[in-house]
Amino acid sequence: MFGKPRTHVGFVLDDALGARGRMAAVLPHLRSRATVLGPVGVDVPLDAAVEQVPVNGPAEVLAWVARERPDLLFVDGPDSLVLAAALGEVPVATLLRHGERSEERDLVHEVAHGLLAPYPRAFAPRSTGPIDEARVQHVGWLPAPLGPAPSPLPAAGSSDARRTMVVVTGRRGAGVEPADLRAAAAATPGWRWLIAGETTVAPAPGLEPLGVRHDLLAVLRAADAVVAGASLSTVAAVAAADVPMLAVPRSGRRGAEDEFAALLGALGAAVPLHRWPAPEQWDELLDGAARMDRASLREGWDGGSPLRAATALDGWAGAAAGGAPDPDRRARLLAWASAGDLPDVPDALAGAGVPMVGT
């Protein structure tokens, strides 16, 4: 007897480092066949056995869906990308994210076949509307894998007794001015400050830019404290590295980092900051971060999160195989697209050969 055919999962990514890190953690544990769809020109280092398809926008994602008909699309990107992908009439899964409630976010929760929560249950967002908990899988922290050969950090001198602070700015920056970084470093002579990510700050006494690092976990494991935005990927790496954190939420992102930073503070996982501190505040803040127990952060990282996430995706793909499209849901999605959020999507659907409602 032949077994069931292998399910097929498409990973749809935006250009964020966190999305690619989560994907790289999950893929080695996935039983389903995987195809990775990412922006044109963005390098996604993967095993050669994983199919990669460069796409530039929702229309090209929908064209691929029309050709390949995967059992599940896992979309790690903004709500608009999730909803556009859902128009392809295949089941869609995405992350359960923090941030302000909106009609668009509510529609994401309605249409998603599965919602992956890459954090412990205690850190779940408080701002969501009603959600079917049966579709939510809390897997624990999901940091990017360490990789086979992480780059070493700049060596301190043999007589250098300073502790190491890492400021994570990522690819999009942290919204902090170079003058503020220089002032913080000057005010804390017992620390050397390393900047991991995009920055325009020049090297200065006590201040060393590292550039964008794809081995963030290795960098954080060599740190005594970290200052970073409250993104899912950065907090996951902090949890895996077990290092004290001061969380400075970046603006925008529909309040996602503001809500997450507040949760981290309420649960004793990090020191939440509403703005970049004045130079004279740093010593007290760093002492407070070092004294935090951080048990709630450590409890969410046991090394098994990537396997649990892959198991959830495999399960959703298998349960979804052969399911019938929902015309009412599709009508609501098309109404959303035509209302101005993605006005070109109906034309893209027609161009991709995806049938419209009632056809």
Coordinates of C-alpha atoms in Angstrom, one line a residue:
M1 CA 0.0 0.0 0.0
F2 CA 1.2 3.5 -0.8
G3 CA 1.3 6.1 2.0
K4 CA -0.3 9.5 1.9
P5 CA 1.3 11.9 -0.5
R6 CA 3.8 14.3 1.1
T7 CA 2.2 17.7 1.9
H8 CA 3.6 20.9 0.5
V9 CA 4.1 24.1 2.5
G10 CA 5.0 27.4 0.9
F11 CA 6.8 30.0 3.1
V12 CA 6.0 33.6 2.1
L13 CA 8.5 36.0 3.7
D14 CA 9.0 39.8 3.7
D15 CA 12.5 41.2 3.9
A16 CA 12.8 41.2 7.7
L17 CA 15.7 39.3 9.3
G18 CA 13.4 37.8 11.9
A19 CA 11.2 36.1 9.3
R20 CA 14.1 34.4 7.7
G21 CA 15.6 33.4 11.0
R22 CA 12.3 31.7 12.1
M23 CA 12.1 29.9 8.8
A24 CA 15.7 28.7 9.0
A25 CA 14.9 27.3 12.5
V26 CA 11.8 25.5 11.4
L27 CA 12.8 24.0 8.0
P28 CA 15.2 21.3 9.2
H29 CA 12.3 19.8 11.2
L30 CA 9.6 20.0 8.6
R31 CA 8.2 16.7 7.1
S32 CA 6.4 18.5 4.3
R33 CA 8.0 19.6 1.1
A34 CA 8.9 23.3 1.4
T35 CA 9.1 26.1 -1.0
V36 CA 10.4 29.5 0.1
L37 CA 9.0 32.6 -1.6
G38 CA 10.9 35.8 -0.8
P39 CA 11.5 39.3 -2.2
V40 CA 13.7 39.5 -5.3
G41 CA 17.3 40.4 -4.4
V42 CA 17.1 39.2 -0.8
D43 CA 19.5 36.4 0.0
V44 CA 18.0 33.5 1.9
P45 CA 20.8 31.1 2.8
L46 CA 19.2 27.6 2.8
D47 CA 20.0 24.0 2.1
A48 CA 20.2 23.4 -1.6
A49 CA 17.4 20.8 -1.3
V50 CA 14.9 23.5 -0.4
E51 CA 13.2 25.1 -3.4
Q52 CA 13.5 28.9 -3.5
V53 CA 11.2 31.1 -5.7
P54 CA 12.0 34.9 -5.9
V55 CA 8.8 36.9 -5.9
N56 CA 8.1 40.6 -5.9
G57 CA 4.7 41.4 -4.4
P58 CA 1.4 39.7 -3.8
A59 CA 0.6 39.2 -7.5
E60 CA 3.6 36.9 -8.0
V61 CA 2.8 35.0 -4.9
L62 CA -0.8 34.4 -6.2
A63 CA 0.6 33.3 -9.6
W64 CA 2.7 30.7 -7.9
V65 CA -0.2 29.5 -5.8
A66 CA -2.3 29.1 -8.9
R67 CA 0.4 27.0 -10.5
E68 CA 1.5 24.9 -7.5
R69 CA -1.6 24.6 -5.2
P70 CA 0.3 24.0 -2.0
D71 CA -1.5 22.5 1.0
L72 CA -0.6 25.4 3.2
L73 CA 0.9 28.9 2.8
F74 CA 2.8 30.1 5.9
V75 CA 3.1 33.9 5.7
D76 CA 5.6 35.6 7.9
G77 CA 5.0 39.2 7.1
P78 CA 2.5 42.1 7.4
D79 CA -1.3 41.6 7.6
S80 CA -1.7 42.9 4.1
L81 CA 0.5 40.1 2.8
V82 CA -1.4 37.5 4.8
L83 CA -4.7 38.6 3.4
A84 CA -3.5 38.9 -0.2
A85 CA -2.0 35.3 0.1
A86 CA -5.4 34.1 1.4
L87 CA -7.0 35.1 -1.8
G88 CA -5.2 32.2 -3.5
E89 CA -7.8 29.8 -2.1
V90 CA -5.3 27.7 -0.2
P91 CA -5.2 27.5 3.6
V92 CA -3.0 30.2 5.1
A93 CA -1.2 30.2 8.5
T94 CA 0.7 33.1 10.0
L95 CA 2.0 34.4 13.3
L96 CA -0.2 35.6 16.2
R97 CA 1.3 39.0 16.6
H98 CA 1.1 41.8 19.2
G99 CA -0.1 45.3 18.4
E100 CA -3.2 47.4 18.0
R101 CA -6.5 45.7 17.1
S102 CA -7.9 46.6 13.7
E103 CA -10.4 45.4 11.2
E104 CA -7.5 44.1 9.0
R105 CA -6.0 42.2 12.0
D106 CA -9.4 40.8 12.9
L107 CA -9.8 39.5 9.3
V108 CA -6.4 37.9 9.5
H109 CA -7.5 36.0 12.6
E110 CA -10.7 35.0 10.9
V111 CA -9.2 33.6 7.7
A112 CA -6.0 32.0 9.1
H113 CA -6.1 28.2 9.2
G114 CA -3.5 28.3 11.9
L115 CA -1.9 30.9 14.1
L116 CA 1.7 30.2 15.2
A117 CA 2.7 31.9 18.5
P118 CA 6.5 32.0 18.8
Y119 CA 6.5 32.7 22.5
P120 CA 5.3 31.1 25.7
R121 CA 1.6 31.4 26.4
A122 CA 2.2 33.9 29.2
F123 CA 3.5 36.4 26.6
A124 CA 0.4 36.1 24.3
P125 CA -1.0 39.5 23.1
R126 CA -3.7 41.1 25.2
S127 CA -5.1 43.3 22.4
T128 CA -6.7 40.7 20.1
G129 CA -10.4 40.2 19.6
P130 CA -12.0 36.8 19.9
I131 CA -9.8 34.0 18.5
D132 CA -10.5 30.3 18.1
E133 CA -7.8 29.0 20.5
A134 CA -8.0 25.6 18.7
R135 CA -6.2 27.3 15.8
V136 CA -3.4 28.7 18.0
Q137 CA -0.1 26.9 18.7
H138 CA 2.2 28.3 21.3
V139 CA 5.6 26.8 20.6
G140 CA 7.9 28.9 22.8
W141 CA 10.7 31.2 21.7
L142 CA 11.8 30.7 18.1
P143 CA 15.3 32.3 17.6
A144 CA 17.3 32.0 14.4
P145 CA 19.7 29.0 14.6
L146 CA 23.2 29.6 15.7
G147 CA 24.7 28.4 12.4
P148 CA 27.9 26.3 11.8
A149 CA 30.5 29.0 12.1
P150 CA 29.5 32.2 13.9
S151 CA 31.9 35.2 13.5
P152 CA 33.9 36.1 16.6
L153 CA 33.3 39.4 18.3
P154 CA 36.1 42.0 18.4
A155 CA 38.5 40.9 21.1
A156 CA 38.9 43.1 24.2
G157 CA 42.4 43.7 25.5
S158 CA 43.7 41.1 28.0
S159 CA 43.6 43.7 30.8
D160 CA 40.1 45.0 29.8
A161 CA 37.7 44.4 32.7
R162 CA 34.8 46.2 31.1
R163 CA 31.5 44.4 30.6
T164 CA 30.0 44.1 27.2
M165 CA 26.8 45.8 26.1
V166 CA 25.2 44.9 22.7
V167 CA 22.8 47.3 21.1
V168 CA 20.7 45.5 18.5
T169 CA 19.6 47.8 15.7
G170 CA 18.9 45.1 13.1
R171 CA 18.6 45.9 9.4
R172 CA 16.1 48.8 9.9
G173 CA 17.9 50.6 12.7
A174 CA 16.7 51.3 16.2
G175 CA 15.7 54.9 15.9
V176 CA 18.5 56.1 18.2
E177 CA 20.7 59.0 17.2
P178 CA 24.5 58.5 17.0
A179 CA 25.0 61.3 19.5
D180 CA 22.8 59.4 22.0
L181 CA 24.9 56.2 21.6
R182 CA 28.1 58.1 22.1
A183 CA 26.8 59.8 25.2
A184 CA 25.6 56.5 26.7
A185 CA 29.0 54.9 26.1
A186 CA 30.8 57.9 27.6
A187 CA 28.6 57.8 30.7
T188 CA 29.3 54.1 31.3
P189 CA 33.1 53.6 31.3
G190 CA 32.8 50.2 32.8
W191 CA 31.1 48.9 29.6
R192 CA 32.1 48.6 26.0
W193 CA 29.2 49.1 23.6
L194 CA 28.9 46.9 20.5
I195 CA 26.3 47.9 17.8
A196 CA 24.8 44.9 16.0
G197 CA 23.0 46.1 12.9
E198 CA 22.5 49.2 10.8
T199 CA 23.9 52.4 12.3
T200 CA 25.6 55.6 11.1
V201 CA 27.6 55.9 14.3
A202 CA 31.4 55.9 13.8
P203 CA 33.7 54.0 16.1
A204 CA 34.6 55.9 19.3
P205 CA 36.1 55.1 22.6
G206 CA 33.9 52.4 24.2
L207 CA 31.7 52.2 21.0
E208 CA 32.2 49.6 18.2
P209 CA 29.8 49.1 15.3
L210 CA 29.6 45.4 14.2
G211 CA 27.4 45.8 11.1
V212 CA 24.4 43.6 10.4
R213 CA 24.9 40.2 12.0
H214 CA 23.2 37.0 10.9
D215 CA 24.6 35.2 14.0
L216 CA 22.8 37.3 16.6
L217 CA 22.5 34.5 19.1
A218 CA 26.3 34.1 19.1
V219 CA 26.7 37.8 19.6
L220 CA 24.3 37.9 22.5
R221 CA 25.8 34.9 24.3
A222 CA 29.0 36.9 24.6
A223 CA 27.2 39.9 26.1
D224 CA 26.6 40.9 29.7
A225 CA 23.5 43.0 28.7
V226 CA 21.5 43.9 25.6
V227 CA 19.5 47.0 24.5
A228 CA 17.1 46.3 21.7
G229 CA 13.7 46.8 20.3
A230 CA 10.9 44.4 21.4
S231 CA 10.7 42.3 18.2
L232 CA 9.8 38.7 18.3
S233 CA 13.1 37.6 16.8
T234 CA 15.3 39.7 19.1
V235 CA 13.5 38.7 22.3
A236 CA 13.7 35.0 21.2
A237 CA 17.5 35.4 20.8
V238 CA 17.8 37.1 24.2
A239 CA 15.8 34.3 25.8
A240 CA 18.1 31.6 24.2
A241 CA 21.2 33.6 25.2
D242 CA 19.9 34.2 28.8
V243 CA 21.1 37.8 28.9
P244 CA 19.6 40.8 30.7
M245 CA 17.6 43.0 28.4
L246 CA 16.5 46.6 28.3
A247 CA 13.6 46.8 25.7
V248 CA 13.2 50.1 23.8
P249 CA 10.2 49.6 21.5
R250 CA 10.6 51.1 18.0
S251 CA 7.8 53.3 16.8
G252 CA 5.2 52.3 14.3
R253 CA 4.5 48.6 13.7
R254 CA 1.0 49.2 14.9
G255 CA 2.1 49.3 18.5
A256 CA 3.4 45.7 18.4
E257 CA 6.7 46.5 20.2
D258 CA 5.0 48.8 22.7
E259 CA 2.7 46.0 23.8
F260 CA 5.4 43.4 23.8
A261 CA 7.8 45.6 25.8
A262 CA 5.1 46.2 28.4
L263 CA 4.5 42.5 28.7
L264 CA 8.2 41.8 29.1
G265 CA 8.3 44.3 32.0
A266 CA 5.2 43.0 33.7
L267 CA 6.5 39.4 33.6
G268 CA 10.0 40.4 34.9
A269 CA 11.6 39.4 31.6
A270 CA 13.2 42.8 30.7
V271 CA 13.4 46.4 31.7
P272 CA 10.9 48.2 29.5
L273 CA 11.8 51.7 28.4
H274 CA 9.5 54.2 26.6
R275 CA 12.4 56.3 25.2
W276 CA 16.1 56.2 25.0
P277 CA 17.5 57.1 28.5
A278 CA 19.5 60.1 29.4
P279 CA 23.2 59.4 29.9
E280 CA 23.1 59.6 33.7
Q281 CA 20.4 57.0 33.9
W282 CA 22.3 54.1 32.4
D283 CA 24.2 52.8 35.4
E284 CA 21.1 52.4 37.5
L285 CA 19.2 50.8 34.6
L286 CA 21.9 48.3 33.9
D287 CA 22.1 47.3 37.5
G288 CA 18.3 46.8 37.6
A289 CA 18.4 44.6 34.5
A290 CA 21.2 42.5 36.0
R291 CA 19.1 41.9 39.1
M292 CA 16.0 40.7 37.3
D293 CA 15.2 37.0 37.7
R294 CA 14.1 36.5 34.0
A295 CA 12.7 33.1 34.9
S296 CA 9.6 33.7 32.7
L297 CA 11.9 34.3 29.8
R298 CA 14.0 31.2 30.3
E299 CA 11.0 29.0 30.7
G300 CA 10.0 29.6 27.1
W301 CA 13.3 28.2 25.7
D302 CA 14.0 24.5 26.0
G303 CA 15.4 24.0 22.5
G304 CA 12.3 22.2 21.3
S305 CA 10.5 25.2 19.8
P306 CA 11.6 24.7 16.1
L307 CA 10.3 21.1 16.2
R308 CA 7.0 22.1 17.8
A309 CA 6.6 24.9 15.1
A310 CA 7.3 22.4 12.3
T311 CA 4.9 19.9 13.7
A312 CA 2.2 22.6 13.8
L313 CA 2.8 23.5 10.2
D314 CA 2.8 19.8 9.1
G315 CA -0.4 19.2 11.0
W316 CA -2.2 22.2 9.5
A317 CA -1.0 21.2 6.0
G318 CA -2.3 17.7 6.4
A319 CA -5.6 18.7 7.9
A320 CA -6.1 21.3 5.2
A321 CA -5.4 19.0 2.2
G322 CA -8.4 18.7 0.0
G323 CA -10.5 21.2 1.9
A324 CA -13.2 23.1 -0.1
P325 CA -12.8 26.9 -0.6
D326 CA -15.1 29.1 1.5
P327 CA -16.9 31.6 -0.9
D328 CA -18.1 33.8 1.9
R329 CA -14.6 34.3 3.2
R330 CA -13.3 34.9 -0.3
A331 CA -16.0 37.6 -0.8
R332 CA -14.9 39.4 2.3
L333 CA -11.2 39.2 1.2
L334 CA -12.0 40.6 -2.2
A335 CA -14.1 43.4 -0.6
W336 CA -11.0 44.2 1.6
A337 CA -8.7 44.2 -1.5
S338 CA -11.0 46.4 -3.6
A339 CA -11.6 48.9 -0.8
G340 CA -8.2 50.4 -1.3
D341 CA -5.8 48.2 0.7
L342 CA -4.6 46.3 -2.4
P343 CA -6.7 47.7 -5.3
D344 CA -4.7 45.8 -7.9
V345 CA -5.2 42.4 -6.4
P346 CA -8.5 41.5 -8.4
D347 CA -6.6 42.3 -11.6
A348 CA -3.6 40.2 -10.3
L349 CA -6.0 37.3 -9.6
A350 CA -7.4 37.4 -13.1
G351 CA -3.9 37.6 -14.6
A352 CA -2.7 34.7 -12.5
G353 CA -5.7 32.6 -13.7
V354 CA -7.2 32.4 -10.2
P355 CA -11.0 32.3 -10.5
M356 CA -13.1 35.2 -9.0
V357 CA -16.1 34.8 -6.9
G358 CA -19.0 33.3 -8.8
T359 CA -16.9 32.2 -11.7

